[in-house]
PDB file of C-alpha atoms in Angstrom:
ATOM      1  CA  UNK A 157     -63.962  39.001  91.547  1.00  0.00           C
ATOM      2  CA  UNK A 158     -63.437  36.251  94.121  1.00  0.00           C
ATOM      3  CA  UNK A 159     -66.451  34.000  94.738  1.00  0.00           C
ATOM      4  CA  UNK A 160     -65.666  33.885  98.466  1.00  0.00           C
ATOM      5  CA  UNK A 161     -68.577  35.420 100.365  1.00  0.00           C
ATOM      6  CA  UNK A 162     -68.157  38.126 102.987  1.00  0.00           C
ATOM      7  CA  UNK A 163     -69.261  35.631 105.643  1.00  0.00           C
ATOM      8  CA  UNK A 164     -66.761  33.034 104.427  1.00  0.00           C
ATOM      9  CA  UNK A 165     -63.944  35.592 104.584  1.00  0.00           C
ATOM     10  CA  UNK A 166     -64.858  36.603 108.145  1.00  0.00           C
ATOM     11  CA  UNK A 167     -65.113  40.204 106.932  1.00  0.00           C
ATOM     12  CA  UNK A 168     -61.382  40.757 106.514  1.00  0.00           C
ATOM     13  CA  UNK A 169     -60.402  44.249 105.437  1.00  0.00           C
ATOM     14  CA  UNK A 170     -59.014  42.975 102.145  1.00  0.00           C
ATOM     15  CA  UNK A 171     -62.385  41.559 101.122  1.00  0.00           C
ATOM     16  CA  UNK A 172     -63.263  42.851  97.661  1.00  0.00           C
ATOM     17  CA  UNK A 173     -59.918  44.607  97.188  1.00  0.00           C
ATOM     18  CA  UNK A 174     -57.853  44.037  94.060  1.00  0.00           C
ATOM     19  CA  UNK A 175     -54.336  42.982  95.004  1.00  0.00           C
ATOM     20  CA  UNK A 176     -51.480  42.374  92.596  1.00  0.00           C
ATOM     21  CA  UNK A 177     -48.862  39.845  93.686  1.00  0.00           C
ATOM     22  CA  UNK A 178     -45.636  40.346  91.736  1.00  0.00           C
ATOM     23  CA  UNK A 179     -43.528  37.209  91.761  1.00  0.00           C
ATOM     24  CA  UNK A 180     -46.526  34.988  92.375  1.00  0.00           C
ATOM     25  CA  UNK A 181     -45.077  31.656  91.250  1.00  0.00           C
ATOM     26  CA  UNK A 182     -42.642  31.013  94.100  1.00  0.00           C
ATOM     27  CA  UNK A 183     -43.523  29.302  97.367  1.00  0.00           C
ATOM     28  CA  UNK A 184     -44.235  32.624  99.048  1.00  0.00           C
ATOM     29  CA  UNK A 185     -46.308  33.772  96.090  1.00  0.00           C
ATOM     30  CA  UNK A 186     -48.481  30.664  96.198  1.00  0.00           C
ATOM     31  CA  UNK A 187     -49.078  31.108  99.932  1.00  0.00           C
ATOM     32  CA  UNK A 188     -49.824  34.831  99.705  1.00  0.00           C
ATOM     33  CA  UNK A 189     -52.192  34.439  96.763  1.00  0.00           C
ATOM     34  CA  UNK A 190     -54.053  31.620  98.507  1.00  0.00           C
ATOM     35  CA  UNK A 191     -54.413  33.588 101.743  1.00  0.00           C
ATOM     36  CA  UNK A 192     -55.643  36.666  99.893  1.00  0.00           C
ATOM     37  CA  UNK A 193     -58.137  34.584  97.916  1.00  0.00           C
ATOM     38  CA  UNK A 194     -59.390  32.938 101.116  1.00  0.00           C
ATOM     39  CA  UNK A 195     -59.961  36.416 102.552  1.00  0.00           C
ATOM     40  CA  UNK A 196     -62.052  37.441  99.566  1.00  0.00           C
ATOM     41  CA  UNK A 197     -59.526  39.557  97.682  1.00  0.00           C
ATOM     42  CA  UNK A 198     -59.525  39.833  93.906  1.00  0.00           C
ATOM     43  CA  UNK A 199     -56.041  38.437  93.263  1.00  0.00           C
ATOM     44  CA  UNK A 200     -53.970  39.460  90.250  1.00  0.00           C
ATOM     45  CA  UNK A 201     -51.005  37.082  89.981  1.00  0.00           C
ATOM     46  CA  UNK A 202     -48.004  38.158  87.919  1.00  0.00           C
ATOM     47  CA  UNK A 203     -45.130  35.916  86.903  1.00  0.00           C
ATOM     48  CA  UNK A 204     -42.673  35.376  84.092  1.00  0.00           C
ATOM     49  CA  UNK A 205     -44.140  32.092  82.786  1.00  0.00           C
ATOM     50  CA  UNK A 206     -47.786  31.193  82.290  1.00  0.00           C
ATOM     51  CA  UNK A 207     -47.251  27.482  82.925  1.00  0.00           C
ATOM     52  CA  UNK A 208     -46.034  28.298  86.428  1.00  0.00           C
ATOM     53  CA  UNK A 209     -48.906  30.715  87.004  1.00  0.00           C
ATOM     54  CA  UNK A 210     -51.458  28.026  86.198  1.00  0.00           C
ATOM     55  CA  UNK A 211     -51.234  26.532  89.687  1.00  0.00           C
ATOM     56  CA  UNK A 212     -51.533  29.854  91.525  1.00  0.00           C
ATOM     57  CA  UNK A 213     -54.857  30.705  93.166  1.00  0.00           C
ATOM     58  CA  UNK A 214     -55.886  33.929  91.490  1.00  0.00           C
ATOM     59  CA  UNK A 215     -58.807  35.448  89.639  1.00  0.00           C
ATOM     60  CA  UNK A 216     -56.451  36.931  87.067  1.00  0.00           C
ATOM     61  CA  UNK A 217     -53.025  35.872  85.803  1.00  0.00           C
ATOM     62  CA  UNK A 218     -50.595  37.928  83.747  1.00  0.00           C
ATOM     63  CA  UNK A 219     -47.166  37.170  82.308  1.00  0.00           C
ATOM     64  CA  UNK A 220     -44.720  40.065  82.399  1.00  0.00           C
ATOM     65  CA  UNK A 221     -41.000  40.768  82.514  1.00  0.00           C
ATOM     66  CA  UNK A 222     -41.096  43.149  85.464  1.00  0.00           C
ATOM     67  CA  UNK A 223     -37.526  44.261  84.806  1.00  0.00           C
ATOM     68  CA  UNK A 224     -38.756  45.861  81.569  1.00  0.00           C
ATOM     69  CA  UNK A 225     -40.331  49.218  82.318  1.00  0.00           C
ATOM     70  CA  UNK A 226     -42.270  49.310  79.058  1.00  0.00           C
ATOM     71  CA  UNK A 227     -43.659  45.843  79.685  1.00  0.00           C
ATOM     72  CA  UNK A 228     -44.797  46.887  83.157  1.00  0.00           C
ATOM     73  CA  UNK A 229     -46.620  49.901  81.739  1.00  0.00           C
ATOM     74  CA  UNK A 230     -48.383  47.572  79.291  1.00  0.00           C
ATOM     75  CA  UNK A 231     -49.209  45.212  82.162  1.00  0.00           C
ATOM     76  CA  UNK A 232     -50.840  47.976  84.180  1.00  0.00           C
ATOM     77  CA  UNK A 233     -52.865  49.106  81.177  1.00  0.00           C
ATOM     78  CA  UNK A 234     -54.058  45.535  80.672  1.00  0.00           C
ATOM     79  CA  UNK A 235     -54.970  45.172  84.348  1.00  0.00           C
ATOM     80  CA  UNK A 236     -56.889  48.444  84.284  1.00  0.00           C
ATOM     81  CA  UNK A 237     -58.769  47.293  81.188  1.00  0.00           C
ATOM     82  CA  UNK A 238     -59.540  43.751  82.342  1.00  0.00           C
ATOM     83  CA  UNK A 239     -59.770  44.136  86.111  1.00  0.00           C
ATOM     84  CA  UNK A 240     -59.821  47.779  87.183  1.00  0.00           C
ATOM     85  CA  UNK A 241     -57.743  49.848  89.551  1.00  0.00           C
ATOM     86  CA  UNK A 242     -55.424  48.154  92.033  1.00  0.00           C
ATOM     87  CA  UNK A 243     -55.631  48.453  95.830  1.00  0.00           C
ATOM     88  CA  UNK A 244     -52.511  46.535  96.769  1.00  0.00           C
ATOM     89  CA  UNK A 245     -49.093  45.552  95.449  1.00  0.00           C
ATOM     90  CA  UNK A 246     -47.219  42.746  97.170  1.00  0.00           C
ATOM     91  CA  UNK A 247     -43.727  42.558  95.713  1.00  0.00           C
ATOM     92  CA  UNK A 248     -42.205  39.086  96.109  1.00  0.00           C
ATOM     93  CA  UNK A 249     -39.713  39.113  93.236  1.00  0.00           C
ATOM     94  CA  UNK A 250     -36.207  38.455  94.448  1.00  0.00           C
ATOM     95  CA  UNK A 251     -33.517  35.882  94.931  1.00  0.00           C
ATOM     96  CA  UNK A 252     -30.282  35.534  96.815  1.00  0.00           C
ATOM     97  CA  UNK A 253     -26.618  35.499  95.921  1.00  0.00           C
ATOM     98  CA  UNK A 254     -23.743  36.045  98.294  1.00  0.00           C
ATOM     99  CA  UNK A 255     -20.644  38.107  97.721  1.00  0.00           C
ATOM    100  CA  UNK A 256     -19.825  41.345  95.974  1.00  0.00           C
ATOM    101  CA  UNK A 257     -19.050  40.389  92.362  1.00  0.00           C
ATOM    102  CA  UNK A 258     -20.355  42.569  89.546  1.00  0.00           C
ATOM    103  CA  UNK A 259     -22.221  39.746  87.829  1.00  0.00           C
ATOM    104  CA  UNK A 260     -24.086  38.925  91.032  1.00  0.00           C
ATOM    105  CA  UNK A 261     -24.892  42.600  91.591  1.00  0.00           C
ATOM    106  CA  UNK A 262     -26.460  42.842  88.137  1.00  0.00           C
ATOM    107  CA  UNK A 263     -28.483  39.659  88.694  1.00  0.00           C
ATOM    108  CA  UNK A 264     -29.754  40.802  92.098  1.00  0.00           C
ATOM    109  CA  UNK A 265     -30.346  44.424  91.173  1.00  0.00           C
ATOM    110  CA  UNK A 266     -32.684  43.476  88.356  1.00  0.00           C
ATOM    111  CA  UNK A 267     -34.763  41.225  90.600  1.00  0.00           C
ATOM    112  CA  UNK A 268     -34.668  43.010  93.950  1.00  0.00           C
ATOM    113  CA  UNK A 269     -34.693  46.663  92.918  1.00  0.00           C
ATOM    114  CA  UNK A 270     -35.598  47.196  89.270  1.00  0.00           C
ATOM    115  CA  UNK A 271     -38.782  45.131  89.392  1.00  0.00           C
ATOM    116  CA  UNK A 272     -39.848  46.974  92.555  1.00  0.00           C
ATOM    117  CA  UNK A 273     -39.196  50.389  91.021  1.00  0.00           C
ATOM    118  CA  UNK A 274     -41.131  49.586  87.879  1.00  0.00           C
ATOM    119  CA  UNK A 275     -44.179  48.021  89.517  1.00  0.00           C
ATOM    120  CA  UNK A 276     -44.532  50.440  92.423  1.00  0.00           C
ATOM    121  CA  UNK A 277     -44.036  53.513  90.246  1.00  0.00           C
ATOM    122  CA  UNK A 278     -46.587  52.263  87.724  1.00  0.00           C
ATOM    123  CA  UNK A 279     -49.162  51.563  90.444  1.00  0.00           C
ATOM    124  CA  UNK A 280     -48.409  54.412  92.844  1.00  0.00           C
ATOM    125  CA  UNK A 281     -51.333  56.517  91.646  1.00  0.00           C
ATOM    126  CA  UNK A 282     -53.720  53.576  92.013  1.00  0.00           C
ATOM    127  CA  UNK A 283     -52.503  52.813  95.517  1.00  0.00           C
ATOM    128  CA  UNK A 284     -52.581  56.441  96.569  1.00  0.00           C
ATOM    129  CA  UNK A 285     -56.131  56.919  95.294  1.00  0.00           C
ATOM    130  CA  UNK A 286     -57.468  53.690  96.802  1.00  0.00           C
ATOM    131  CA  UNK A 287     -59.667  53.681  99.892  1.00  0.00           C
ATOM    132  CA  UNK A 288     -57.207  51.114 101.263  1.00  0.00           C
ATOM    133  CA  UNK A 289     -53.970  51.198  99.281  1.00  0.00           C
ATOM    134  CA  UNK A 290     -51.155  48.941 100.438  1.00  0.00           C
ATOM    135  CA  UNK A 291     -47.603  48.304  99.201  1.00  0.00           C
ATOM    136  CA  UNK A 292     -45.410  45.658 100.810  1.00  0.00           C
ATOM    137  CA  UNK A 293     -42.031  44.081 100.148  1.00  0.00           C
ATOM    138  CA  UNK A 294     -40.022  41.375 101.889  1.00  0.00           C
ATOM    139  CA  UNK A 295     -36.653  42.625 103.098  1.00  0.00           C
ATOM    140  CA  UNK A 296     -33.903  41.000 105.124  1.00  0.00           C
ATOM    141  CA  UNK A 297     -32.191  41.174 108.494  1.00  0.00           C
ATOM    142  CA  UNK A 298     -28.981  41.370 106.440  1.00  0.00           C
ATOM    143  CA  UNK A 299     -29.710  45.098 106.167  1.00  0.00           C
ATOM    144  CA  UNK A 300     -29.222  45.417 109.941  1.00  0.00           C
ATOM    145  CA  UNK A 301     -25.809  43.783 109.922  1.00  0.00           C
ATOM    146  CA  UNK A 302     -24.244  43.871 106.451  1.00  0.00           C
ATOM    147  CA  UNK A 303     -21.074  41.912 105.776  1.00  0.00           C
ATOM    148  CA  UNK A 304     -18.570  41.939 102.928  1.00  0.00           C
ATOM    149  CA  UNK A 305     -19.525  38.371 102.154  1.00  0.00           C
ATOM    150  CA  UNK A 306     -23.135  39.452 101.646  1.00  0.00           C
ATOM    151  CA  UNK A 307     -22.524  43.007 100.444  1.00  0.00           C
ATOM    152  CA  UNK A 308     -24.544  42.971  97.235  1.00  0.00           C
ATOM    153  CA  UNK A 309     -27.634  41.439  98.778  1.00  0.00           C
ATOM    154  CA  UNK A 310     -27.647  43.590 101.920  1.00  0.00           C
ATOM    155  CA  UNK A 311     -27.066  46.769  99.938  1.00  0.00           C
ATOM    156  CA  UNK A 312     -29.874  46.089  97.487  1.00  0.00           C
ATOM    157  CA  UNK A 313     -32.335  45.050 100.179  1.00  0.00           C
ATOM    158  CA  UNK A 314     -31.483  48.282 101.979  1.00  0.00           C
ATOM    159  CA  UNK A 315     -32.105  50.197  98.767  1.00  0.00           C
ATOM    160  CA  UNK A 316     -35.468  48.482  98.357  1.00  0.00           C
ATOM    161  CA  UNK A 317     -36.444  49.514 101.881  1.00  0.00           C
ATOM    162  CA  UNK A 318     -35.396  53.086 101.131  1.00  0.00           C
ATOM    163  CA  UNK A 319     -37.537  53.085  97.993  1.00  0.00           C
ATOM    164  CA  UNK A 320     -40.549  51.901  99.984  1.00  0.00           C
ATOM    165  CA  UNK A 321     -39.890  54.497 102.675  1.00  0.00           C
ATOM    166  CA  UNK A 322     -39.792  57.162  99.976  1.00  0.00           C
ATOM    167  CA  UNK A 323     -43.225  56.129  98.758  1.00  0.00           C
ATOM    168  CA  UNK A 324     -44.443  56.070 102.358  1.00  0.00           C
ATOM    169  CA  UNK A 325     -43.271  59.659 102.784  1.00  0.00           C
ATOM    170  CA  UNK A 326     -45.695  60.752 100.071  1.00  0.00           C
ATOM    171  CA  UNK A 327     -48.461  59.146 102.112  1.00  0.00           C
ATOM    172  CA  UNK A 328     -47.278  60.612 105.414  1.00  0.00           C
ATOM    173  CA  UNK A 329     -50.335  62.809 105.795  1.00  0.00           C
ATOM    174  CA  UNK A 330     -52.906  60.516 107.437  1.00  0.00           C
ATOM    175  CA  UNK A 331     -54.901  58.946 104.677  1.00  0.00           C
ATOM    176  CA  UNK A 332     -55.863  55.584 103.268  1.00  0.00           C
ATOM    177  CA  UNK A 333     -52.558  54.256 101.899  1.00  0.00           C
ATOM    178  CA  UNK A 334     -49.555  52.592 103.502  1.00  0.00           C
ATOM    179  CA  UNK A 335     -46.194  51.219 102.376  1.00  0.00           C
ATOM    180  CA  UNK A 336     -44.322  48.726 104.555  1.00  0.00           C
ATOM    181  CA  UNK A 337     -41.295  46.441 104.547  1.00  0.00           C
ATOM    182  CA  UNK A 338     -41.525  42.994 106.120  1.00  0.00           C
ATOM    183  CA  UNK A 339     -38.157  41.907 107.508  1.00  0.00           C
ATOM    184  CA  UNK A 340     -37.130  38.244 107.711  1.00  0.00           C
ATOM    185  CA  UNK A 341     -33.931  36.279 108.098  1.00  0.00           C
ATOM    186  CA  UNK A 342     -35.197  34.015 105.338  1.00  0.00           C
ATOM    187  CA  UNK A 343     -38.456  32.400 104.298  1.00  0.00           C
ATOM    188  CA  UNK A 344     -38.870  28.710 105.058  1.00  0.00           C
ATOM    189  CA  UNK A 345     -39.544  26.167 107.757  1.00  0.00           C
ATOM    190  CA  UNK A 346     -36.039  25.949 109.200  1.00  0.00           C
ATOM    191  CA  UNK A 347     -35.377  27.194 112.710  1.00  0.00           C
ATOM    192  CA  UNK A 348     -35.128  30.975 112.751  1.00  0.00           C
ATOM    193  CA  UNK A 349     -36.787  31.343 109.357  1.00  0.00           C
ATOM    194  CA  UNK A 350     -40.258  32.754 108.685  1.00  0.00           C
ATOM    195  CA  UNK A 351     -42.825  30.282 107.310  1.00  0.00           C
ATOM    196  CA  UNK A 352     -44.479  31.509 104.133  1.00  0.00           C
ATOM    197  CA  UNK A 353     -47.855  30.955 105.783  1.00  0.00           C
ATOM    198  CA  UNK A 354     -46.950  33.521 108.446  1.00  0.00           C
ATOM    199  CA  UNK A 355     -45.938  36.008 105.779  1.00  0.00           C
ATOM    200  CA  UNK A 356     -49.201  35.355 103.945  1.00  0.00           C
ATOM    201  CA  UNK A 357     -51.302  36.036 107.036  1.00  0.00           C
ATOM    202  CA  UNK A 358     -49.407  39.248 107.752  1.00  0.00           C
ATOM    203  CA  UNK A 359     -50.023  40.374 104.185  1.00  0.00           C
ATOM    204  CA  UNK A 360     -53.759  39.816 104.596  1.00  0.00           C
ATOM    205  CA  UNK A 361     -53.696  41.651 107.932  1.00  0.00           C
ATOM    206  CA  UNK A 362     -52.364  44.805 106.258  1.00  0.00           C
ATOM    207  CA  UNK A 363     -55.973  45.635 105.412  1.00  0.00           C
ATOM    208  CA  UNK A 364     -57.130  45.043 108.996  1.00  0.00           C
ATOM    209  CA  UNK A 365     -55.153  47.974 110.439  1.00  0.00           C
ATOM    210  CA  UNK A 366     -55.426  51.711 109.741  1.00  0.00           C
ATOM    211  CA  UNK A 367     -53.044  53.082 107.138  1.00  0.00           C
ATOM    212  CA  UNK A 368     -51.606  55.692 109.503  1.00  0.00           C
ATOM    213  CA  UNK A 369     -50.526  52.938 111.903  1.00  0.00           C
ATOM    214  CA  UNK A 370     -48.795  50.929 109.176  1.00  0.00           C
ATOM    215  CA  UNK A 371     -47.328  53.506 106.853  1.00  0.00           C
ATOM    216  CA  UNK A 372     -43.532  53.514 106.769  1.00  0.00           C
ATOM    217  CA  UNK A 373     -43.217  50.627 109.200  1.00  0.00           C
ATOM    218  CA  UNK A 374     -40.456  48.038 109.106  1.00  0.00           C
ATOM    219  CA  UNK A 375     -42.225  44.924 110.372  1.00  0.00           C
ATOM    220  CA  UNK A 376     -40.142  42.037 111.680  1.00  0.00           C
ATOM    221  CA  UNK A 377     -41.586  38.570 111.199  1.00  0.00           C
TER     222      UNK A 377
END
């Protein structure tokens, strides 16, 4: 449990919630984990290498190959045993490659789609049973205007959004859980890009709004 007090966290909705960040070792992962920790969340950081996880602000750190369904099931069992049930899944695993070649499709599909399917399916019951369940991914404006030169990436990001929307449909009856897709051109500090700090704040704010307002939304940043 985070040692941030309720007063310190300004009573954010995520205070005391257990949130798993998948793909926690990248720049976005560091920012999201730090923002969640500052808000009093119990952060579970997941990455592929423990040495990279060491610098991530989190109460709990787990190494897992999220493209391996069996490994993800073992991860969730370990989290349940060591931490408890999970209130949020922030999926930040990804990458970018242009074009439409088979080898690039395989590389992207494993990172963008397979890891999302495995983690969200394994945690769907937790999120659905939570008093404040949240699932979020980062998608791309490439979905809005796909090109042949970016066909693999746009197609897979679109598929990821569809997967999230499918989960949202199961939570369509007003309740406590919500699944959303954040949409960015890219993450970074360049003009037109979304700073990771902005993404991190929007992740934290998911617990400050009612689930029925958020569920199924495609949120542009």
